[in-house]
mmCIF file of C-alpha atoms in Angstrom:
data_model
loop_
_atom_site.group_PDB
_atom_site.id
_atom_site.type_symbol
_atom_site.label_atom_id
_atom_site.label_comp_id
_atom_site.label_asym_id
_atom_site.label_seq_id
_atom_site.Cartn_x
_atom_site.Cartn_y
_atom_site.Cartn_z
ATOM 1 C CA MET A 263 -0.006 -2.327 46.311
ATOM 2 C CA GLY A 264 2.383 0.320 44.282
ATOM 3 C CA ASN A 265 4.611 -1.275 41.315
ATOM 4 C CA ALA A 266 8.031 -2.989 42.118
ATOM 5 C CA SER A 267 10.249 -0.583 40.853
ATOM 6 C CA ASN A 268 7.801 2.682 42.644
ATOM 7 C CA ALA A 269 8.099 4.290 39.815
ATOM 8 C CA PRO A 270 5.315 6.049 37.983
ATOM 9 C CA THR A 271 2.304 5.360 36.432
ATOM 10 C CA THR A 272 0.353 6.926 33.637
ATOM 11 C CA TRP A 273 -2.416 6.029 32.334
ATOM 12 C CA PRO A 274 -3.339 5.485 29.381
ATOM 13 C CA PRO A 275 0.059 3.857 28.528
ATOM 14 C CA ASP A 276 2.043 4.916 26.019
ATOM 15 C CA PRO A 277 1.504 3.212 21.981
ATOM 16 C CA PRO A 278 4.310 1.124 21.696
ATOM 17 C CA PHE A 279 4.899 3.350 18.622
ATOM 18 C CA SER A 280 4.230 6.726 17.252
ATOM 19 C CA ARG A 281 4.914 8.558 13.911
ATOM 20 C CA GLN A 282 6.803 11.185 15.888
ATOM 21 C CA GLN A 283 9.453 7.851 17.341
ATOM 22 C CA GLU A 284 9.688 7.423 13.287
ATOM 23 C CA HIS A 285 13.271 9.189 13.520
ATOM 24 C CA THR A 286 14.644 7.122 16.078
ATOM 25 C CA VAL A 287 12.333 3.855 14.976
ATOM 26 C CA ASN A 288 12.647 1.702 12.132
ATOM 27 C CA SER A 289 9.388 -0.226 11.645
ATOM 28 C CA THR A 290 7.820 -2.012 8.664
ATOM 29 C CA ILE A 291 4.318 -0.855 7.451
ATOM 30 C CA ASP A 292 2.341 -3.325 6.463
ATOM 31 C CA LYS A 293 0.514 -3.039 2.823
ATOM 32 C CA ILE A 294 -1.497 -4.805 0.675
ATOM 33 C CA ALA A 295 -1.761 -3.931 -3.496
ATOM 34 C CA TRP A 296 -3.939 -4.822 -6.624
ATOM 35 C CA ILE A 297 -1.839 -5.663 -9.854
ATOM 36 C CA HIS A 298 -4.236 -4.049 -12.469
ATOM 37 C CA LEU A 299 -2.791 -4.182 -15.893
ATOM 38 C CA ALA A 300 -3.842 -3.405 -19.902
ATOM 39 C CA ASN A 301 -2.261 -2.829 -22.761
ATOM 40 C CA CYS A 302 1.424 -3.294 -20.468
ATOM 41 C CA LYS A 303 0.321 -0.280 -18.381
ATOM 42 C CA ILE A 304 -0.877 -0.602 -15.121
ATOM 43 C CA LEU A 305 -3.453 1.186 -13.271
ATOM 44 C CA SER A 306 -2.366 3.887 -10.155
ATOM 45 C CA THR A 307 -3.706 6.696 -8.118
ATOM 46 C CA ARG A 308 -3.211 9.394 -7.240
ATOM 47 C CA SER A 309 -4.395 10.741 -4.126
ATOM 48 C CA ARG A 310 -5.490 14.487 -2.445
ATOM 49 C CA GLY A 311 -3.459 16.636 -2.561
ATOM 50 C CA LYS A 312 0.059 14.097 -3.776
ATOM 51 C CA ASN A 313 2.271 14.144 -6.431
ATOM 52 C CA ALA A 314 3.411 10.772 -6.420
ATOM 53 C CA TYR A 315 1.419 8.093 -7.767
ATOM 54 C CA TYR A 316 0.366 4.605 -6.322
ATOM 55 C CA ILE A 317 -0.616 1.209 -7.108
ATOM 56 C CA PRO A 318 -4.177 0.631 -5.377
ATOM 57 C CA GLY A 319 -4.417 -0.546 -1.618
ATOM 58 C CA GLY A 320 -3.710 -0.034 1.854
ATOM 59 C CA LYS A 321 -2.902 -1.089 5.072
ATOM 60 C CA ARG A 322 -4.110 -4.000 6.880
ATOM 61 C CA GLU A 323 -6.492 -4.233 9.380
ATOM 62 C CA PRO A 324 -5.737 -6.166 12.866
ATOM 63 C CA GLY A 325 -7.380 -9.404 12.343
ATOM 64 C CA GLU A 326 -7.952 -9.653 8.196
ATOM 65 C CA THR A 327 -6.106 -11.456 5.850
ATOM 66 C CA ASP A 328 -4.337 -10.347 3.301
ATOM 67 C CA ILE A 329 -7.164 -10.392 0.776
ATOM 68 C CA ASP A 330 -9.787 -9.392 3.620
ATOM 69 C CA THR A 331 -7.298 -6.103 2.943
ATOM 70 C CA LEU A 332 -7.673 -6.450 -0.885
ATOM 71 C CA VAL A 333 -10.956 -6.588 -1.228
ATOM 72 C CA ARG A 334 -11.928 -4.087 1.400
ATOM 73 C CA GLU A 335 -9.471 -1.567 0.321
ATOM 74 C CA ILE A 336 -10.136 -1.394 -2.839
ATOM 75 C CA ASP A 337 -13.436 -1.177 -2.754
ATOM 76 C CA GLU A 338 -12.918 2.077 -0.553
ATOM 77 C CA GLU A 339 -10.264 3.642 -3.629
ATOM 78 C CA LEU A 340 -11.634 2.400 -6.545
ATOM 79 C CA SER A 341 -15.134 1.708 -5.747
ATOM 80 C CA ILE A 342 -14.971 -2.050 -7.650
ATOM 81 C CA THR A 343 -15.487 -5.364 -6.510
ATOM 82 C CA ILE A 344 -12.816 -7.847 -5.931
ATOM 83 C CA ILE A 345 -13.644 -11.382 -6.776
ATOM 84 C CA PRO A 346 -11.588 -13.547 -4.073
ATOM 85 C CA ALA A 347 -11.634 -16.104 -4.849
ATOM 86 C CA THR A 348 -9.360 -15.221 -8.561
ATOM 87 C CA ALA A 349 -6.733 -12.926 -6.333
ATOM 88 C CA THR A 350 -3.591 -14.406 -7.207
ATOM 89 C CA HIS A 351 -0.206 -13.474 -5.270
ATOM 90 C CA VAL A 352 2.513 -11.397 -7.976
ATOM 91 C CA GLY A 353 5.155 -10.878 -5.169
ATOM 92 C CA THR A 354 6.328 -9.054 -1.877
ATOM 93 C CA TYR A 355 8.499 -5.891 -2.291
ATOM 94 C CA GLN A 356 10.151 -4.318 0.184
ATOM 95 C CA ALA A 357 11.615 -0.516 0.109
ATOM 96 C CA GLN A 358 11.955 3.272 2.433
ATOM 97 C CA ALA A 359 8.885 4.414 2.734
ATOM 98 C CA HIS A 360 7.706 7.995 0.740
ATOM 99 C CA GLY A 361 7.162 10.634 2.734
ATOM 100 C CA HIS A 362 8.568 8.739 5.801
ATOM 101 C CA ALA A 363 11.509 9.315 8.100
ATOM 102 C CA GLU A 364 14.688 6.984 6.948
ATOM 103 C CA GLY A 365 14.452 3.493 8.194
ATOM 104 C CA VAL A 366 10.319 3.577 8.223
ATOM 105 C CA THR A 367 9.767 0.817 4.606
ATOM 106 C CA VAL A 368 6.554 -0.102 2.930
ATOM 107 C CA GLN A 369 6.175 -4.121 3.411
ATOM 108 C CA MET A 370 3.628 -4.657 0.048
ATOM 109 C CA THR A 371 2.302 -7.739 -0.695
ATOM 110 C CA CYS A 372 0.806 -7.651 -4.936
ATOM 111 C CA TYR A 373 -2.047 -9.400 -6.410
ATOM 112 C CA THR A 374 -4.097 -9.720 -9.472
ATOM 113 C CA ALA A 375 -7.335 -10.881 -9.357
ATOM 114 C CA ASP A 376 -10.443 -10.070 -11.150
ATOM 115 C CA HIS A 377 -13.128 -7.588 -9.954
ATOM 116 C CA HIS A 378 -16.948 -6.239 -11.199
ATOM 117 C CA GLY A 379 -17.536 -2.694 -11.598
ATOM 118 C CA ILE A 380 -15.444 0.083 -12.987
ATOM 119 C CA PRO A 381 -12.965 1.600 -11.593
ATOM 120 C CA THR A 382 -13.903 5.251 -10.000
ATOM 121 C CA PRO A 383 -12.435 7.347 -8.118
ATOM 122 C CA SER A 384 -13.596 7.680 -3.554
ATOM 123 C CA SER A 385 -13.476 10.787 -2.159
ATOM 124 C CA GLU A 386 -9.325 10.112 -0.864
ATOM 125 C CA ILE A 387 -8.525 9.577 -4.465
ATOM 126 C CA GLU A 388 -8.371 12.607 -7.172
ATOM 127 C CA GLU A 389 -6.660 10.703 -10.563
ATOM 128 C CA ILE A 390 -7.008 7.405 -11.832
ATOM 129 C CA THR A 391 -4.588 6.460 -14.260
ATOM 130 C CA TRP A 392 -2.972 4.658 -16.611
ATOM 131 C CA LEU A 393 1.114 4.080 -16.171
ATOM 132 C CA SER A 394 3.573 2.798 -18.464
ATOM 133 C CA TYR A 395 7.434 2.230 -17.304
ATOM 134 C CA ALA A 396 8.309 5.021 -18.777
ATOM 135 C CA ASP A 397 6.243 6.446 -15.567
ATOM 136 C CA ARG A 398 8.696 4.738 -13.359
ATOM 137 C CA ASP A 399 9.586 8.633 -11.510
ATOM 138 C CA ARG A 400 6.227 8.851 -10.823
ATOM 139 C CA VAL A 401 5.734 6.310 -8.417
ATOM 140 C CA SER A 402 6.874 5.831 -4.540
ATOM 141 C CA PRO A 403 10.074 4.100 -4.182
ATOM 142 C CA VAL A 404 8.362 0.267 -3.365
ATOM 143 C CA ASP A 405 6.439 0.766 -6.954
ATOM 144 C CA GLN A 406 9.325 1.321 -8.227
ATOM 145 C CA ILE A 407 10.761 -1.781 -7.609
ATOM 146 C CA ILE A 408 7.151 -3.538 -8.570
ATOM 147 C CA PHE A 409 7.264 -1.463 -11.847
ATOM 148 C CA ASP A 410 10.673 -3.100 -12.690
ATOM 149 C CA HIS A 411 9.690 -6.310 -11.651
ATOM 150 C CA LEU A 412 7.163 -5.777 -14.149
ATOM 151 C CA HIS A 413 8.765 -4.572 -17.070
ATOM 152 C CA ARG A 414 11.551 -7.295 -16.825
ATOM 153 C CA THR A 415 8.702 -9.903 -17.134
ATOM 154 C CA GLY A 416 7.116 -7.759 -19.730
ATOM 155 C CA GLN A 417 3.968 -7.390 -18.475
ATOM 156 C CA LEU A 418 4.728 -2.744 -18.330
ATOM 157 C CA HIS A 419 5.629 -1.557 -21.139
#
């Protein structure tokens, strides 16, 4: 039994998307983030080898809910436990993905939530810090949109 088109087949099949295709394919990176505010500042992280700061969180894994991702990512990055029952949706924001080809966007779904533990940087995080609205230029484009929202609502000064 040959294939109907007589076209050669390859194994394994090509993945539906790869980083090499970013320059020709519009795509969206699905991320979940934890908004943690204190004294009108926001908790932010800087990954090893990076200059920009990011709101803590990360990419969803297959089959995960928003809250599953939130709990896993915050534990991985900050070694703290999010209390799932306290998670409250803040908003969903979209912008050009920092450090990616034009047309690759990030969609950041943000939550606040109570937690247990003291944030401690994991091996992938070089620094944890509190940023104010004056630090807006030190964060990624999607985080800048979130900073603007929090500033407009009087939560970030």
